[in-house]
Coordinates of C-alpha atoms and ligand atoms in Angstrom, one line a residue:
X1257 CA -8.6 -23.5 25.0
X1258 CA -10.8 -22.1 22.3
X1259 CA -11.0 -18.4 21.8
X1260 CA -14.5 -17.0 21.3
X1261 CA -15.3 -15.2 18.0
X1262 CA -14.7 -11.5 18.3
X1263 CA -17.2 -9.6 16.2
X1264 CA -16.5 -6.0 17.5
X1265 CA -20.1 -5.9 18.6
X1266 CA -20.0 -3.6 21.7
X1267 CA -23.5 -4.7 22.9
X1268 CA -22.4 -8.3 23.0
X1269 CA -19.4 -7.6 25.2
X1270 CA -21.0 -5.4 27.8
X1271 CA -24.7 -6.1 27.8
X1272 CA -24.7 -5.8 31.6
X1273 CA -22.8 -2.5 31.6
X1274 CA -25.2 -0.3 29.7
X1275 CA -24.1 2.9 31.5
X1276 CA -20.7 2.7 29.7
X1277 CA -19.8 4.4 26.4
X1278 CA -17.6 2.2 24.2
X1279 CA -15.0 3.0 21.6
X1280 CA -14.3 0.3 19.0
X1281 CA -10.6 0.2 18.0
X1282 CA -8.2 -2.0 16.0
X1283 CA -4.6 -1.7 16.9
X1284 CA -1.6 -2.2 14.7
X1285 CA 2.0 -1.2 14.5
X1286 CA 4.1 -0.1 11.5
X1287 CA 7.8 -0.6 11.9
X1288 CA 7.2 -0.6 15.7
X1289 CA 5.1 2.5 15.8
X1290 CA 1.5 1.9 17.0
X1291 CA -1.7 3.0 15.3
X1292 CA -5.1 2.8 17.0
X1293 CA -7.8 3.0 14.4
X1294 CA -11.1 4.2 15.9
X1295 CA -13.8 2.4 14.0
X1296 CA -16.8 3.6 16.1
X1297 CA -17.7 5.4 19.3
X1298 CA -16.5 9.0 18.6
X1299 CA -19.1 11.8 18.3
X1300 CA -20.9 12.3 15.0
X1301 CA -18.9 14.7 12.7
X1302 CA -21.0 14.2 9.6
X1303 CA -21.4 17.1 7.2
X1304 CA -18.2 18.8 8.2
X1305 CA -15.1 19.3 6.0
X1306 CA -12.1 17.5 7.6
X1307 CA -10.4 20.7 8.8
X1308 CA -13.8 21.7 10.4
X1309 CA -14.1 18.2 11.9
X1310 CA -10.7 18.6 13.5
X1311 CA -11.7 21.9 14.9
X1312 CA -15.0 20.4 16.2
X1313 CA -13.1 17.6 17.9
X1314 CA -10.5 19.9 19.3
X1315 CA -13.1 22.4 20.6
X1316 CA -15.9 20.2 21.8
X1317 CA -14.9 16.6 22.0
X1318 CA -11.2 16.6 22.9
X1319 CA -11.8 14.2 25.8
X1320 CA -12.5 11.4 23.3
X1321 CA -9.0 11.8 21.9
X1322 CA -7.5 11.6 25.4
X1323 CA -9.7 8.7 26.3
X1324 CA -8.6 6.8 23.2
X1325 CA -4.8 7.3 23.2
X1326 CA -3.7 8.7 26.6
X1327 CA -3.1 6.6 29.7
X1328 CA -4.5 4.5 31.2
X1329 CA -5.8 3.0 27.9
X1330 CA -3.0 4.2 25.7
X1331 CA 0.3 6.0 26.1
X1332 CA 2.4 8.8 24.6
X1333 CA 3.5 6.7 21.6
X1334 CA 0.1 5.7 20.3
X1335 CA -1.3 7.5 17.2
X1336 CA -5.0 7.4 16.9
X1337 CA -6.7 7.3 13.5
X1338 CA -10.4 8.2 13.4
X1339 CA -11.9 6.4 10.5
X1340 CA -14.7 8.5 8.8
X1341 CA -16.7 8.3 5.5
X1342 CA -15.0 9.8 2.5
X1343 CA -15.2 13.5 1.7
X1344 CA -14.3 13.2 -1.9
X1345 CA -16.5 11.1 -4.1
X1346 CA -13.7 8.9 -5.4
X1347 CA -12.1 8.2 -2.0
X1348 CA -12.6 5.1 0.1
X1349 CA -12.6 6.8 3.5
X1350 CA -11.3 9.8 5.5
X1351 CA -9.1 9.8 8.5
X1352 CA -8.1 12.2 11.3
X1353 CA -4.9 11.4 13.1
X1354 CA -4.3 12.4 16.7
X1355 CA -1.9 11.7 19.6
X1356 CA -1.4 12.4 23.3
X1357 CA -1.2 16.1 22.7
X1358 CA -3.4 17.0 19.7
X1359 CA -4.1 16.4 16.0
X1360 CA -1.7 15.6 13.1
X1361 CA -2.0 16.7 9.5
X1362 CA -1.0 13.4 7.9
X1363 CA 0.7 10.4 9.3
X1364 CA 2.6 7.9 7.1
X1365 CA 3.0 5.0 9.4
X1366 CA -0.6 5.6 10.5
X1367 CA -1.9 5.4 6.9
X1368 CA -0.1 2.1 6.4
X1369 CA -1.6 0.9 9.6
X1370 CA -5.1 2.1 8.5
X1371 CA -5.0 0.2 5.2
X1372 CA -3.6 -2.9 6.9
X1373 CA -6.5 -2.6 9.4
X1374 CA -9.1 -2.1 6.6
X1375 CA -7.8 -5.3 4.9
X1376 CA -8.0 -7.1 8.3
X1377 CA -11.6 -5.9 8.5
X1378 CA -12.3 -7.3 5.0
X1379 CA -13.0 -3.8 3.7
X1380 CA -10.2 -3.8 1.1
X1381 CA -8.3 -6.2 -1.0
X1382 CA -5.0 -5.5 -2.8
X1383 CA -5.5 -2.5 -5.0
X1384 CA -5.4 1.3 -5.0
X1385 CA -7.5 3.5 -2.7
X1386 CA -7.7 7.2 -2.1
X1387 CA -7.9 8.3 1.5
X1388 CA -8.9 11.9 2.5
X1389 CA -6.9 13.6 5.3
X1390 CA -7.2 17.1 6.7
X1391 CA -4.2 18.2 4.7
X1392 CA -5.2 16.5 1.4
X1393 CA -6.0 13.3 -0.3
X1394 CA -3.4 10.5 -0.5
X1395 CA -3.3 7.5 -2.8
X1396 CA -2.6 4.1 -1.1
X1397 CA -1.6 0.9 -2.8
X1398 CA -2.4 -2.2 -0.8
X1399 CA -0.1 -5.1 -1.6
X1400 CA -1.2 -7.7 1.0
X1401 CA 0.4 -9.1 4.1
X1402 CA 0.3 -5.6 5.6
X1403 CA 2.5 -4.1 2.9
X1404 CA 1.2 -0.7 1.8
X1405 CA 2.6 2.1 -0.3
X1406 CA 1.4 5.7 0.3
X1407 CA 1.6 8.5 -2.3
X1408 CA 1.7 11.3 0.2
X1409 CA 0.5 14.9 -0.1
X1410 CA 3.1 17.1 -1.9
X1411 CA 6.2 17.7 0.1
X1412 CA 8.6 20.7 -0.1
X1413 CA 11.6 22.2 1.6
X1414 CA 10.5 25.6 3.0
X1415 CA 13.8 26.9 4.2
X1416 CA 17.4 25.7 3.9
X1417 CA 20.3 26.2 6.2
X1418 CA 18.3 27.7 9.0
X1419 CA 20.5 28.6 12.0
X1420 CA 19.2 28.5 15.6
X1421 CA 21.0 28.9 18.8
X1422 CA 20.2 26.0 21.1
X1423 CA 21.3 26.6 24.7
X1424 CA 23.8 23.9 25.9
X1425 CA 24.5 22.8 22.3
X1426 CA 25.4 26.0 20.4
X1427 CA 24.5 26.9 16.9
X1428 CA 22.4 24.3 15.1
X1429 CA 21.8 24.4 11.3
X1430 CA 19.0 22.6 9.6
X1431 CA 16.2 22.7 7.0
X1432 CA 12.5 23.4 7.6
X1433 CA 10.3 21.1 5.4
X1434 CA 6.7 20.0 5.0
X1435 CA 5.9 16.3 4.5
X1436 CA 2.3 16.4 5.7
X1437 CA 3.5 17.8 9.1
X1438 CA 6.2 20.4 9.7
X1439 CA 9.8 19.2 10.3
X1440 CA 13.1 20.7 11.3
X1441 CA 15.8 18.3 9.9
X1442 CA 19.3 18.5 11.2
X1443 CA 22.3 16.2 11.6
X1444 CA 22.5 14.0 14.7
X1445 CA 26.2 14.7 14.8
X1446 CA 28.0 12.6 17.4
X1447 CA 24.7 11.5 19.1
X1448 CA 24.2 7.8 18.9
X1449 CA 21.3 7.0 16.5
X1450 CA 20.3 3.8 18.3
X1451 CA 17.9 2.7 21.1
X1452 CA 20.5 3.3 23.7
X1453 CA 20.8 6.9 22.6
X1454 CA 17.1 7.7 22.8
X1455 CA 17.3 9.7 26.0
X1456 CA 20.2 11.9 24.7
X1457 CA 18.5 12.3 21.3
X1458 CA 15.2 13.2 22.9
X1459 CA 16.9 15.8 25.2
X1460 CA 18.6 17.4 22.2
X1461 CA 15.5 17.3 20.0
X1462 CA 13.4 18.9 22.7
X1463 CA 16.0 21.7 23.1
X1464 CA 16.0 22.3 19.4
X1465 CA 12.2 22.5 19.3
X1466 CA 12.1 24.9 22.2
X1467 CA 14.8 27.1 20.6
X1468 CA 12.8 27.2 17.3
X1469 CA 9.7 28.3 19.2
X1470 CA 11.7 30.9 21.2
X1471 CA 13.2 32.3 18.0
X1472 CA 9.8 32.3 16.2
X1473 CA 11.2 30.0 13.5
X1474 CA 8.1 28.4 11.9
X1475 CA 6.7 26.7 8.8
X1476 CA 4.6 28.7 6.4
X1477 CA 1.9 31.0 7.8
X1478 CA 3.5 30.8 11.2
X1479 CA 2.8 27.1 11.6
X1480 CA 4.6 25.5 14.5
X1481 CA 7.4 23.1 13.7
X1482 CA 6.4 20.3 16.0
X1483 CA 8.5 17.4 14.6
X1484 CA 12.3 17.3 14.9
X1485 CA 14.2 14.9 12.7
X1486 CA 17.8 14.0 13.4
X1487 CA 19.6 12.4 10.5
X1488 CA 22.7 10.2 10.3
X1489 CA 24.2 7.4 8.3
X1490 CA 22.5 4.1 7.8
X1491 CA 23.6 1.2 10.0
X1492 CA 22.6 -1.6 7.7
X1493 CA 24.5 -2.0 4.5
X1494 CA 22.5 -1.0 1.5
X1495 CA 20.2 1.4 3.3
X1496 CA 20.4 5.1 2.7
X1497 CA 20.1 6.8 6.1
X1498 CA 18.9 6.6 9.6
X1499 CA 16.7 9.0 11.6
X1500 CA 15.3 9.8 15.0
X1501 CA 12.0 11.7 14.9
X1502 CA 10.7 13.6 17.9
X1503 CA 6.9 13.6 17.7
X1504 CA 4.8 16.6 19.0
X1505 CA 4.1 15.1 22.4
X1506 CA 7.7 14.2 23.2
X1507 CA 7.6 10.5 22.3
X1508 CA 9.9 9.4 19.5
X1509 CA 8.7 7.6 16.4
X1510 CA 9.6 3.9 16.4
X1511 CA 9.1 3.8 12.6
X1512 CA 11.1 5.9 10.1
X1513 CA 8.2 8.3 10.1
X1514 CA 6.3 8.6 6.8
X1515 CA 5.9 12.3 6.8
X1516 CA 9.4 12.7 8.1
X1517 CA 10.8 10.6 5.3
X1518 CA 8.7 12.7 2.9
X1519 CA 10.3 15.9 4.3
X1520 CA 13.7 14.3 3.9
X1521 CA 13.0 13.3 0.3
X1522 CA 12.0 17.0 -0.5
X1523 CA 15.3 18.2 1.0
X1524 CA 17.4 15.6 -0.9
X1525 CA 15.6 16.6 -4.1
X1526 CA 16.2 20.3 -3.5
X1527 CA 19.9 19.6 -2.9
X1528 CA 20.1 17.5 -6.1
X1529 CA 21.1 14.5 -4.0
X1530 CA 18.3 12.1 -5.0
X1531 CA 16.9 11.9 -8.5
X1532 CA 13.2 11.4 -9.3
X1533 CA 12.2 7.7 -9.0
X1534 CA 15.4 6.6 -7.2
X1535 CA 14.9 4.6 -4.0
X1536 CA 15.8 6.0 -0.5
X1537 CA 15.8 3.4 2.3
X1538 CA 15.1 5.2 5.5
X1539 CA 16.0 3.4 8.8
X1540 CA 14.3 4.4 12.1
X1541 CA 16.3 4.6 15.3
X1542 CA 15.2 1.1 16.1
X1543 CA 16.3 -0.2 12.7
X1544 CA 13.0 -0.6 10.9
X1545 CA 12.9 0.6 7.3
X1546 CA 10.6 2.5 4.9
X1547 CA 11.3 2.6 1.2
X1548 CA 10.9 6.1 -0.2
X1549 CA 11.0 7.7 -3.6
X1550 CA 9.4 10.7 -5.2
X1551 CA 7.9 11.8 -8.5
X1552 CA 7.4 15.3 -9.9
X1553 CA 4.0 16.3 -11.1
X1554 CA 4.3 19.8 -12.5
X1555 CA 6.1 21.7 -9.8
X1556 CA 4.9 19.4 -7.0
X1557 CA 7.0 16.7 -5.4
X1558 CA 4.9 13.6 -4.5
X1559 CA 6.7 11.3 -2.1
X1560 CA 5.9 7.6 -1.9
X1561 CA 6.5 5.7 1.3
X1562 CA 6.3 1.9 1.5
X1563 CA 6.2 -0.1 4.7
X1564 CA 4.5 -3.0 6.5
X1565 CA 2.0 -3.0 9.3
X1566 CA 0.9 -5.8 11.6
X1567 CA -2.6 -5.8 13.2
X1568 CA -2.1 -6.7 16.9
X1569 CA -5.4 -6.2 18.7
X1570 CA -9.1 -5.7 18.4
X1571 CA -10.2 -3.6 21.3
X1572 CA -13.3 -2.2 22.9
X1573 CA -12.5 0.7 25.2
X1574 CA -14.9 1.1 28.0
X1575 CA -15.8 4.6 29.3
X1576 CA -17.2 4.3 32.8
X1577 CA -18.6 7.4 34.4
X1578 CA -17.4 6.2 37.8
X1579 CA -13.8 5.9 36.6
X1580 CA -11.8 9.0 37.7
X1581 CA -9.5 8.6 34.7
X1582 CA -12.4 7.8 32.3
X1583 CA -11.3 10.7 29.9
X1584 CA -7.6 9.9 30.1
X1585 CA -4.5 11.2 31.9
X1586 CA -2.7 13.6 29.7
Ligands
LIG2089 O1 4.7 8.2 10.1 O2 4.2 10.3 9.5 C1 4.4 9.4 10.3 C2 4.3 9.8 11.7 C3 4.1 11.1 12.2 C4 4.1 11.0 13.6 C5 4.3 9.7 13.9 N1 4.5 9.0 12.8

């Protein structure tokens, strides 16, 4: 059976359904974690800075976020990536990341997915490209076959050895760090860092996040710590460590989490446990791996995260006014 050409032309697909809005997406996964790049169909945000564009989306158009990533078209795991024109003159594009509960600062697996998607679309070839995000511009290096390295925004450890009482678990000690999002990093202890342990890991991580909130433990300027990273030993010989990352909405990251690995690199550097330029192979809870390292530029630590994405679908989302769940089920 021959498959018809798919040219992402929404008019061609639904000529008879002119009452419907359409959102054009390309889906990929990076180390198992999905990214849905929105190529067209969101409201016009031109002329706004990226932080202002996020506020406009949040305040006036949040239903587009829900329509694109929440059920019934998506699920709690999907990270959306709204592709926009560049803000800075030397950048290729801008991106705003979002998920089932809101908007992200940066997203490492999502940036790898975005560049693999742009290559799939014929918009990039192997080379170096700057991408603007709401928390800063990142440099990306496209290597081909979905392999992408991201020089992230500067990362830092904000607080070390923070103690918090977590009901049912007792005193938990960890670090607060920025890797493009806010993280609390602590040891997984005896919890099994594998797929079979996901329920237990999630329950613990949710309890930690709740306790941080209750005790007003935050990132800088009172920022909510919305990602919890549980660390343990690597399970494959030659790798450096394994993590479980709870994302803001309660889903866990199937990838080793680019911003989480960046936060980890900042903590390792602060503890003198990883030297500049040395490789850190970070396993996810499902066993996928990102290669991380960092360099120092003045007093800033710039993490680099390398991983591979696979494009899995070209999708036109249809928004029918007669669908009771047209704008998603949060
Ligand atoms: O890779 O940075 C990341 C990320 C954040 C949330 C999910 N993935």
